[in-house]
Tab-separated table of C-alpha atoms and ligand atoms in Angstrom:
chain	number	residue	atom	x	y	z
L	8	MET	CA	0.000	0.000	0.000
L	9	THR	CA	2.100	2.850	-1.302
L	10	ASP	CA	1.135	6.415	-0.462
L	11	HIS	CA	-0.646	6.997	-3.805
L	12	ARG	CA	0.473	10.628	-3.737
L	13	THR	CA	4.091	9.666	-4.226
L	14	THR	CA	3.886	6.474	-6.278
L	15	ARG	CA	7.221	5.670	-7.950
L	16	PHE	CA	8.742	8.764	-6.380
L	17	HIS	CA	12.242	7.294	-6.650
L	18	GLU	CA	11.872	6.917	-10.422
L	19	LYS	CA	11.055	10.585	-10.949
L	20	SER	CA	13.563	13.228	-12.015
L	21	ARG	CA	14.619	15.897	-9.518
L	22	GLU	CA	12.256	18.396	-11.188
L	23	GLU	CA	9.327	15.959	-10.952
L	24	ARG	CA	10.084	15.149	-7.318
L	25	ILE	CA	10.212	18.822	-6.390
L	26	GLU	CA	6.980	19.436	-8.311
L	27	THR	CA	5.264	16.577	-6.431
L	28	ILE	CA	6.421	17.922	-3.079
L	29	ARG	CA	5.580	21.494	-4.038
L	30	SER	CA	1.958	20.614	-4.780
L	31	LEU	CA	1.519	18.266	-1.787
L	32	ALA	CA	3.164	20.549	0.783
L	33	GLY	CA	1.922	23.828	-0.725
L	34	LEU	CA	5.439	25.184	-1.253
L	35	SER	CA	5.873	28.686	-2.662
L	36	ASP	CA	8.168	29.637	-5.555
L	37	ASP	CA	10.599	30.993	-2.961
L	38	ASP	CA	10.597	27.673	-1.106
L	39	VAL	CA	11.395	25.845	-4.331
L	40	GLU	CA	14.211	28.294	-5.066
L	41	ILE	CA	15.659	27.585	-1.605
L	42	LEU	CA	15.467	23.830	-2.262
L	43	LYS	CA	17.356	24.383	-5.490
L	44	THR	CA	20.124	26.450	-3.836
L	45	GLU	CA	22.588	23.643	-3.305
L	46	GLY	CA	22.995	23.334	0.447
L	47	GLY	CA	20.303	25.927	1.103
L	48	ILE	CA	22.543	28.368	2.936
L	49	SER	CA	24.735	31.289	1.886
L	50	PHE	CA	28.206	32.017	3.195
L	51	ASP	CA	26.864	35.065	5.036
L	52	GLU	CA	24.193	33.007	6.796
L	53	ALA	CA	26.794	30.401	7.749
L	54	ASN	CA	29.180	33.096	8.921
L	55	HIS	CA	26.561	34.368	11.364
L	56	MET	CA	25.818	30.882	12.652
L	57	VAL	CA	29.259	29.753	13.863
L	58	GLU	CA	32.832	31.012	14.069
L	59	ASN	CA	35.819	31.074	11.702
L	60	VAL	CA	33.673	30.089	8.715
L	61	ILE	CA	35.433	29.389	5.419
L	62	GLY	CA	32.548	27.809	3.506
L	63	THR	CA	29.511	25.564	3.678
L	64	PHE	CA	29.179	21.803	3.386
L	65	SER	CA	26.106	20.061	1.933
L	66	PHE	CA	24.589	16.635	2.492
L	67	PRO	CA	21.879	14.909	0.445
L	68	LEU	CA	18.298	15.868	1.334
L	69	GLY	CA	15.765	13.179	0.406
L	70	ILE	CA	12.118	12.499	1.148
L	71	ALA	CA	10.891	9.348	2.884
L	72	THR	CA	7.486	8.404	1.519
L	73	ASN	CA	4.551	6.203	2.587
L	74	PHE	CA	4.493	7.240	6.247
L	75	THR	CA	1.167	7.342	8.018
L	76	ILE	CA	1.460	8.289	11.696
L	77	ASN	CA	-1.551	8.560	13.996
L	78	GLY	CA	-3.762	8.460	10.903
L	79	LYS	CA	-2.013	11.329	9.085
L	80	ASP	CA	0.164	10.992	5.973
L	81	TYR	CA	3.600	12.597	6.054
L	82	LEU	CA	6.366	13.361	3.597
L	83	ILE	CA	9.514	13.155	5.677
L	84	PRO	CA	12.688	15.069	4.822
L	85	MET	CA	15.870	13.204	5.707
L	86	VAL	CA	19.431	14.494	5.521
L	87	ILE	CA	22.014	11.719	5.540
L	88	GLU	CA	25.170	10.665	3.732
L	89	GLU	CA	24.492	6.908	3.985
L	90	SER	CA	22.852	5.199	1.016
L	91	SER	CA	19.836	2.875	1.541
L	92	VAL	CA	18.519	4.668	4.641
L	93	ILE	CA	15.793	6.751	2.956
L	94	ALA	CA	14.710	3.845	0.733
L	95	ALA	CA	14.624	1.537	3.769
L	96	ALA	CA	12.462	3.940	5.800
L	97	SER	CA	10.025	4.351	2.894
L	98	LYS	CA	9.810	0.578	2.410
L	99	ALA	CA	9.120	-0.045	6.091
L	100	ALA	CA	6.463	2.672	6.098
L	101	LYS	CA	4.825	1.068	3.070
L	102	ILE	CA	4.571	-2.274	4.874
L	103	ALA	CA	3.310	-0.645	8.095
L	104	ARG	CA	0.535	1.226	6.195
L	105	LYS	CA	-1.381	-2.019	5.655
L	106	HIS	CA	-2.118	-2.209	9.384
L	107	GLY	CA	-2.732	1.503	9.870
L	108	GLY	CA	0.838	2.803	10.045
L	109	PHE	CA	2.510	4.041	13.212
L	110	THR	CA	0.661	4.810	16.435
L	111	MET	CA	2.762	7.219	18.443
L	112	GLU	CA	2.439	9.371	21.557
L	113	SER	CA	4.754	11.869	23.143
L	114	ASP	CA	5.258	13.225	26.677
L	115	GLU	CA	5.027	16.950	27.321
L	116	SER	CA	8.278	18.763	26.473
L	117	TYR	CA	9.864	18.570	29.912
L	118	ILE	CA	13.496	19.473	30.503
L	119	ILE	CA	15.342	19.172	33.784
L	120	GLY	CA	17.569	22.144	34.649
L	121	GLN	CA	20.311	21.613	37.248
L	122	VAL	CA	21.927	24.017	39.682
L	123	GLN	CA	24.979	22.649	41.482
L	124	VAL	CA	25.500	23.928	45.050
L	125	VAL	CA	28.762	23.296	46.933
L	126	ASP	CA	30.160	24.364	50.330
L	127	VAL	CA	26.720	23.764	51.765
L	128	ASN	CA	25.051	21.927	54.622
L	129	VAL	CA	22.845	19.819	52.370
L	130	LYS	CA	20.615	18.448	55.141
L	131	SER	CA	19.504	21.873	56.364
L	132	ALA	CA	19.495	23.442	52.871
L	133	ILE	CA	16.996	21.052	51.263
L	134	PRO	CA	13.911	22.055	53.340
L	135	LYS	CA	14.759	25.748	52.836
L	136	VAL	CA	14.862	25.322	49.050
L	137	LEU	CA	11.678	23.246	48.951
L	138	LYS	CA	9.849	25.750	51.167
L	139	ALA	CA	10.793	28.519	48.739
L	140	SER	CA	9.707	26.502	45.673
L	141	GLN	CA	7.013	28.969	44.617
L	142	LYS	CA	9.429	31.905	44.868
L	143	ILE	CA	12.045	30.006	42.816
L	144	LEU	CA	9.476	29.010	40.168
L	145	LYS	CA	8.175	32.574	39.935
L	146	LEU	CA	11.689	33.910	39.432
L	147	ALA	CA	12.472	31.232	36.819
L	148	ASN	CA	9.227	31.912	34.948
L	149	SER	CA	9.879	35.658	34.902
L	150	LYS	CA	12.566	34.794	32.307
L	151	SER	CA	10.053	33.573	29.736
L	152	LYS	CA	6.914	35.567	29.105
L	153	THR	CA	6.090	33.300	26.158
L	154	LEU	CA	6.120	30.094	28.196
L	155	SER	CA	4.254	31.728	31.111
L	156	GLU	CA	1.522	32.960	28.781
L	157	MET	CA	1.142	29.428	27.445
L	158	ASN	CA	0.853	28.133	31.025
L	159	LYS	CA	4.134	26.314	30.496
L	160	GLY	CA	7.557	27.025	32.008
L	161	ALA	CA	9.101	25.936	35.323
L	162	LYS	CA	6.691	23.659	37.206
L	163	LYS	CA	8.529	21.971	40.029
L	164	VAL	CA	11.637	22.248	42.208
L	165	THR	CA	13.354	19.139	43.558
L	166	CYS	CA	16.588	18.599	45.447
L	167	LYS	CA	19.086	15.780	45.612
L	168	LYS	CA	22.239	15.138	47.559
L	169	ILE	CA	25.260	13.632	45.839
L	170	LYS	CA	28.430	12.429	47.483
L	171	THR	CA	31.576	13.081	45.432
L	172	LYS	CA	35.341	13.054	45.854
L	173	SER	CA	35.251	16.851	46.143
L	174	GLY	CA	32.605	16.830	48.840
L	175	THR	CA	28.855	16.464	49.314
L	176	MET	CA	26.802	18.598	46.960
L	177	LEU	CA	23.244	19.763	46.704
L	178	ILE	CA	21.740	19.589	43.229
L	179	VAL	CA	18.616	21.693	42.806
L	180	GLU	CA	16.541	20.669	39.808
L	181	LEU	CA	13.875	22.622	37.939
L	182	LEU	CA	11.326	20.690	35.912
L	183	ILE	CA	10.465	22.936	32.963
L	184	ASP	CA	7.816	22.489	30.272
L	185	VAL	CA	9.521	24.146	27.298
L	186	GLY	CA	6.533	23.850	24.963
L	187	ASP	CA	7.415	23.835	21.274
L	188	ALA	CA	11.093	24.708	21.730
L	189	MET	CA	13.946	22.264	22.221
L	190	GLY	CA	14.423	24.440	25.283
L	191	ALA	CA	18.129	24.361	26.120
L	192	ASN	CA	18.499	28.152	26.112
L	193	VAL	CA	15.451	28.948	28.209
L	194	THR	CA	16.392	26.229	30.692
L	195	ASN	CA	19.933	27.541	31.075
L	196	THR	CA	18.626	31.111	31.454
L	197	MET	CA	16.203	30.013	34.191
L	198	CYS	CA	18.902	28.058	36.035
L	199	GLU	CA	21.231	31.059	35.976
L	200	ALA	CA	18.414	33.340	37.118
L	201	VAL	CA	17.550	31.302	40.214
L	202	ALA	CA	21.137	30.563	41.280
L	203	PRO	CA	21.598	33.754	43.415
L	204	LEU	CA	18.325	33.023	45.242
L	205	ILE	CA	19.440	29.447	45.878
L	206	GLU	CA	22.742	30.733	47.269
L	207	GLU	CA	20.833	33.134	49.516
L	208	LEU	CA	18.516	30.366	50.733
L	209	THR	CA	21.186	27.747	51.334
L	210	GLY	CA	24.286	29.759	52.235
L	211	GLY	CA	26.116	27.603	49.664
L	212	ARG	CA	27.953	28.459	46.442
L	213	THR	CA	26.505	27.588	43.036
L	214	ILE	CA	28.774	26.496	40.192
L	215	LEU	CA	27.072	24.798	37.214
L	216	LYS	CA	23.681	26.055	36.021
L	217	ILE	CA	22.701	23.994	32.993
L	218	LEU	CA	20.065	21.711	31.520
L	219	SER	CA	20.405	17.952	31.790
L	220	ASN	CA	20.372	16.234	28.404
L	221	HIS	CA	19.226	13.035	30.127
L	222	SER	CA	15.711	13.596	28.786
L	223	THR	CA	13.855	10.970	30.798
L	224	LYS	CA	10.666	13.021	31.037
L	225	ARG	CA	10.479	13.784	27.337
L	226	LEU	CA	9.905	10.396	25.786
L	227	VAL	CA	8.150	9.392	22.618
L	228	ARG	CA	6.734	5.906	22.298
L	229	GLY	CA	4.741	3.965	19.784
L	230	ARG	CA	4.235	0.884	17.687
L	231	ALA	CA	3.508	-0.500	14.260
L	232	VAL	CA	2.348	-3.853	12.924
L	233	PHE	CA	4.158	-5.354	9.939
L	234	ASP	CA	2.167	-7.976	8.066
L	235	LYS	CA	3.898	-11.373	8.144
L	236	GLU	CA	3.473	-11.903	4.383
L	237	ASP	CA	5.064	-8.548	3.561
L	238	VAL	CA	7.847	-9.161	6.045
L	239	GLY	CA	8.772	-12.317	4.126
L	240	GLY	CA	6.841	-15.062	5.905
L	241	LYS	CA	6.923	-16.809	9.259
L	242	GLU	CA	10.601	-17.711	9.131
L	243	VAL	CA	11.720	-14.126	8.574
L	244	VAL	CA	9.380	-12.914	11.349
L	245	ASP	CA	10.885	-15.494	13.715
L	246	ASN	CA	14.406	-14.549	12.664
L	247	ILE	CA	13.675	-10.872	13.342
L	248	ILE	CA	12.544	-11.789	16.847
L	249	HIS	CA	15.780	-13.748	17.316
L	250	ALA	CA	17.674	-10.685	16.046
L	251	TYR	CA	15.842	-8.500	18.561
L	252	ASN	CA	16.595	-10.866	21.436
L	253	PHE	CA	20.267	-10.791	20.470
L	254	ALA	CA	20.206	-6.973	20.806
L	255	ALA	CA	18.131	-7.090	23.986
L	256	ASN	CA	20.738	-9.284	25.676
L	257	ASP	CA	24.087	-8.241	24.253
L	258	PRO	CA	25.309	-4.621	24.461
L	259	TYR	CA	27.719	-5.225	21.541
L	260	ARG	CA	24.763	-6.004	19.307
L	261	ALA	CA	22.446	-3.466	20.977
L	262	VAL	CA	24.724	-0.555	20.079
L	263	THR	CA	24.606	-1.558	16.395
L	264	HIS	CA	20.863	-2.235	16.554
L	265	ASN	CA	20.331	1.245	18.050
L	266	LYS	CA	22.670	2.765	15.477
L	267	GLY	CA	20.130	1.560	12.918
L	268	VAL	CA	17.361	3.295	14.898
L	269	MET	CA	19.464	6.484	15.009
L	270	ASN	CA	20.005	6.352	11.223
L	271	GLY	CA	16.344	7.290	10.924
L	272	ILE	CA	16.075	9.594	13.921
L	273	ILE	CA	19.162	11.669	13.166
L	274	ALA	CA	18.460	11.973	9.434
L	275	VAL	CA	15.044	13.545	10.095
L	276	ALA	CA	16.412	15.647	12.957
L	277	ASN	CA	19.201	16.946	10.666
L	278	SER	CA	16.722	18.117	8.073
L	279	ILE	CA	15.005	20.392	10.560
L	280	GLY	CA	18.079	21.685	12.343
L	281	GLN	CA	17.740	19.828	15.617
L	282	ASP	CA	20.515	19.369	18.155
L	283	THR	CA	21.320	15.822	17.123
L	284	ARG	CA	24.034	15.463	19.773
L	285	ALA	CA	21.396	16.025	22.450
L	286	ILE	CA	19.169	13.354	20.910
L	287	GLU	CA	22.056	10.866	20.621
L	288	ALA	CA	23.306	11.476	24.155
L	289	ALA	CA	19.806	11.147	25.609
L	290	SER	CA	19.002	8.016	23.616
L	291	HIS	CA	22.074	6.073	24.618
L	292	ALA	CA	21.731	7.054	28.277
L	293	PHE	CA	18.094	5.923	28.131
L	294	ALA	CA	19.134	2.633	26.522
L	295	SER	CA	21.183	1.994	29.682
L	296	LYS	CA	18.500	3.038	32.149
L	297	ASN	CA	18.358	-0.356	33.851
L	298	GLY	CA	22.120	-0.536	34.308
L	299	LYS	CA	22.812	-2.495	31.136
L	300	TYR	CA	22.789	-1.063	27.610
L	301	THR	CA	19.962	-2.608	25.599
L	302	SER	CA	17.696	-2.172	22.568
L	303	LEU	CA	15.567	0.967	22.171
L	304	THR	CA	12.953	-1.103	20.354
L	305	THR	CA	11.158	-4.361	21.075
L	306	TRP	CA	9.829	-6.910	18.580
L	307	LYS	CA	7.236	-9.635	19.045
L	308	LYS	CA	4.454	-11.461	17.172
L	309	ASP	CA	0.733	-10.810	17.491
L	310	LYS	CA	-1.926	-13.562	17.513
L	311	GLN	CA	-2.023	-13.582	13.699
L	312	GLY	CA	1.734	-14.057	13.521
L	313	ASN	CA	2.343	-10.498	12.293
L	314	LEU	CA	5.405	-8.662	13.524
L	315	VAL	CA	4.833	-5.932	16.109
L	316	GLY	CA	7.528	-3.339	16.730
L	317	GLU	CA	7.597	-0.879	19.620
L	318	ILE	CA	9.906	2.001	20.381
L	319	GLU	CA	10.439	4.236	23.395
L	320	VAL	CA	13.117	6.889	23.182
L	321	PRO	CA	13.808	10.408	24.503
L	322	MET	CA	13.068	13.081	21.912
L	323	PRO	CA	14.268	16.578	22.903
L	324	VAL	CA	13.188	18.438	19.751
L	325	GLY	CA	11.481	21.718	18.922
L	326	ILE	CA	9.836	23.574	16.067
L	327	VAL	CA	10.727	27.076	17.282
L	328	GLY	CA	14.058	28.626	18.279
L	329	GLY	CA	17.552	27.312	17.592
L	330	ILE	CA	18.586	27.687	13.957
L	331	ILE	CA	15.089	27.026	12.618
L	332	LYS	CA	14.586	30.591	11.398
L	333	VAL	CA	18.262	31.090	10.573
L	334	HIS	CA	18.829	28.300	8.043
L	335	PRO	CA	16.392	28.857	5.140
L	336	ILE	CA	16.059	25.222	4.064
L	337	ILE	CA	14.888	24.172	7.534
L	338	GLY	CA	11.754	26.271	7.143
L	339	VAL	CA	11.053	24.512	3.859
L	340	CYS	CA	11.660	21.079	5.396
L	341	LEU	CA	9.271	21.939	8.246
L	342	LYS	CA	6.648	22.944	5.695
L	343	ILE	CA	7.121	19.634	3.863
L	344	LEU	CA	6.832	17.746	7.148
L	345	GLY	CA	3.742	19.714	8.135
L	346	VAL	CA	4.065	19.256	11.921
L	347	LYS	CA	2.275	21.745	14.162
L	348	SER	CA	3.986	21.096	17.508
L	349	ALA	CA	7.170	19.740	19.057
L	350	LYS	CA	5.194	16.733	20.294
L	351	GLU	CA	3.976	15.929	16.782
L	352	LEU	CA	7.554	16.266	15.531
L	353	ALA	CA	8.720	13.859	18.253
L	354	CYS	CA	6.092	11.331	17.111
L	355	VAL	CA	7.258	11.552	13.501
L	356	ILE	CA	10.929	11.148	14.396
L	357	GLY	CA	10.197	8.207	16.716
L	358	ALA	CA	8.201	6.486	13.955
L	359	VAL	CA	11.085	6.863	11.497
L	360	GLY	CA	13.453	5.360	14.095
L	361	LEU	CA	11.204	2.314	14.401
L	362	ALA	CA	10.817	2.026	10.617
L	363	GLN	CA	14.568	2.192	10.101
L	364	ASN	CA	15.202	-0.466	12.715
L	365	PHE	CA	12.597	-2.722	11.080
L	366	SER	CA	14.249	-2.481	7.661
L	367	ALA	CA	17.738	-3.074	9.039
L	368	ILE	CA	16.879	-6.157	11.083
L	369	ARG	CA	14.606	-7.510	8.359
L	370	ALA	CA	17.487	-7.353	5.876
L	371	LEU	CA	19.904	-8.819	8.416
L	372	ALA	CA	17.494	-11.606	9.341
L	373	SER	CA	16.828	-12.591	5.713
L	374	GLU	CA	19.075	-11.893	2.734
L	375	GLY	CA	21.723	-9.974	4.699
L	376	ILE	CA	22.456	-6.266	4.605
L	377	GLN	CA	25.022	-6.204	1.835
L	378	LYS	CA	22.887	-7.110	-1.187
L	379	GLY	CA	20.740	-3.974	-1.137
L	380	HIS	CA	23.496	-1.879	0.302
L	381	MET	CA	26.102	-2.867	-2.248
L	382	ARG	CA	24.274	-1.615	-5.328
L	383	LEU	CA	24.014	1.856	-3.832
L	384	HIS	CA	27.477	1.651	-2.365
L	385	ALA	CA	28.804	0.544	-5.764
L	386	LYS	CA	27.549	3.804	-7.226
L	387	ASN	CA	29.599	5.803	-4.719
L	388	ILE	CA	32.608	3.586	-5.411
L	389	ALA	CA	32.221	4.095	-9.180
L	390	ILE	CA	32.074	7.872	-8.675
L	391	SER	CA	35.176	7.809	-6.453
L	392	ALA	CA	36.962	5.757	-9.129
L	393	GLY	CA	36.333	8.587	-11.602
L	394	VAL	CA	33.784	6.707	-13.732
L	395	PRO	CA	32.006	9.255	-15.962
L	396	LYS	CA	28.233	9.693	-15.524
L	397	HIS	CA	27.250	7.823	-18.722
L	398	LYS	CA	29.270	4.746	-17.701
L	399	ILE	CA	28.146	4.508	-14.056
L	400	HIS	CA	25.233	2.159	-14.718
L	401	GLU	CA	27.395	-0.283	-16.691
L	402	VAL	CA	30.212	-0.318	-14.118
L	403	VAL	CA	27.837	-0.650	-11.141
L	404	SER	CA	25.923	-3.531	-12.743
L	405	LYS	CA	29.098	-5.425	-13.525
L	406	MET	CA	30.599	-4.932	-10.053
L	407	THR	CA	27.404	-6.054	-8.282
L	408	GLN	CA	26.937	-9.051	-10.607
L	409	GLU	CA	30.473	-10.143	-9.849
L	410	ASN	CA	30.026	-9.309	-6.164
L	411	ASN	CA	33.304	-7.429	-6.419
L	412	VAL	CA	32.773	-3.795	-5.480
L	413	SER	CA	35.999	-1.838	-5.261
L	414	VAL	CA	37.681	1.211	-6.725
L	415	THR	CA	40.268	-1.022	-8.400
L	416	ARG	CA	37.598	-3.153	-10.093
L	417	ALA	CA	35.625	-0.063	-11.156
L	418	LYS	CA	38.744	1.315	-12.844
L	419	GLU	CA	39.418	-2.022	-14.581
L	420	ILE	CA	35.863	-2.244	-15.920
L	421	LEU	CA	36.036	1.343	-17.119
L	422	LYS	CA	39.345	0.691	-18.903
L	423	SER	CA	38.084	-2.461	-20.613
L	424	SER	CA	34.918	-0.747	-21.791
L	425	ASP	CA	36.793	2.095	-23.519
M	520	MEV	C1	23.991	0.447	9.304
M	520	MEV	O1	24.086	1.845	9.153
M	520	MEV	C2	22.970	0.096	10.359
M	520	MEV	C3	22.875	-1.396	10.708
M	520	MEV	O2	24.160	-1.883	11.096
M	520	MEV	C4	21.890	-1.527	11.829
M	520	MEV	C5	21.777	-2.930	12.399
M	520	MEV	O3	22.760	-3.696	12.340
M	520	MEV	O4	20.687	-3.226	12.930
M	520	MEV	C6	22.471	-2.199	9.507
């Protein structure tokens, strides 16, 4: 069940693909122009974004098709250098559509902000801080009119004592609903704002005032059913469950399994300018939450023998702030994606993570990963070997037929075909 709106999308020319997306996402002429500016960003824009800029650096931007999430169809921009990922996500989404696609839900956008207090009598300081919670929250919330007006912002103050080699410390934590932003900046601002009050209350000295990227209260979770026939039959379904149990019980496999999940998550996050390091850090910490690193997804069979995949992963993402308004192509990608809130964005990204994991373990549990991978990889190899455009198809076909994909072989084939 392909998304009929994008049937045979991969066979279209660039112009046709852009035209399809333009009409489906309601892009303007300006949006299309931005898409056609290779890389989507000028030197001047880059020069304002970071330091010591000497140029810009582009990655491929593709569209994953066939996704239906919570009953809505999405076109999903993905920015990634690795071949097969976008095709794999689209294929998984096509299979999942048969049983209604992905059902996802997201927590509120909660961040934890931390204020470190040293040189303090922790035992007597904790009740003083807790008693002044309302005053601390009011001061924190005075730093964001926008969040306060939305009835979001700092909601709760908690305290914890940690014993360290440099002494016992009090850690004061603010639980902040950052709404549609990723929220790092507002969290850090609030932590810095309340630090003098905390010093006054506790008689201690504050040092670090910063968000925690361990985003345990900002999770997205969901599931999809993959029909056993489309998966490849009972044996492949059973093999996928064996593959999952391998990851669930062996950290060496789990890291690779989760890398497949992150292929999807990070590619979407890249396209809309998210802090991918925050997502990665949070995900891997969450994968170790029970003291042993394990899989971020689970796989089982339903009563009909279909494959059921589930994912739960932190998703600290936003649709306002950061570089969203600074990098022109991000605005266009957001328009294509059509999400209206950070929570909806989290649901989409989580679904792509699950889809990506499905395709990877399905390939691994059946024909192996290399067959599909190699054809695309062979193209990159042919290009690196200097094969001209009109000869790429011939060289790639020969290398994959022979199962011998290398720069040396590409050069030999090119020479013999001259
Ligand atoms: C490659 O980028 C990702 C995989 O290694 C993931 C996995 O092994 O599950 C194929």
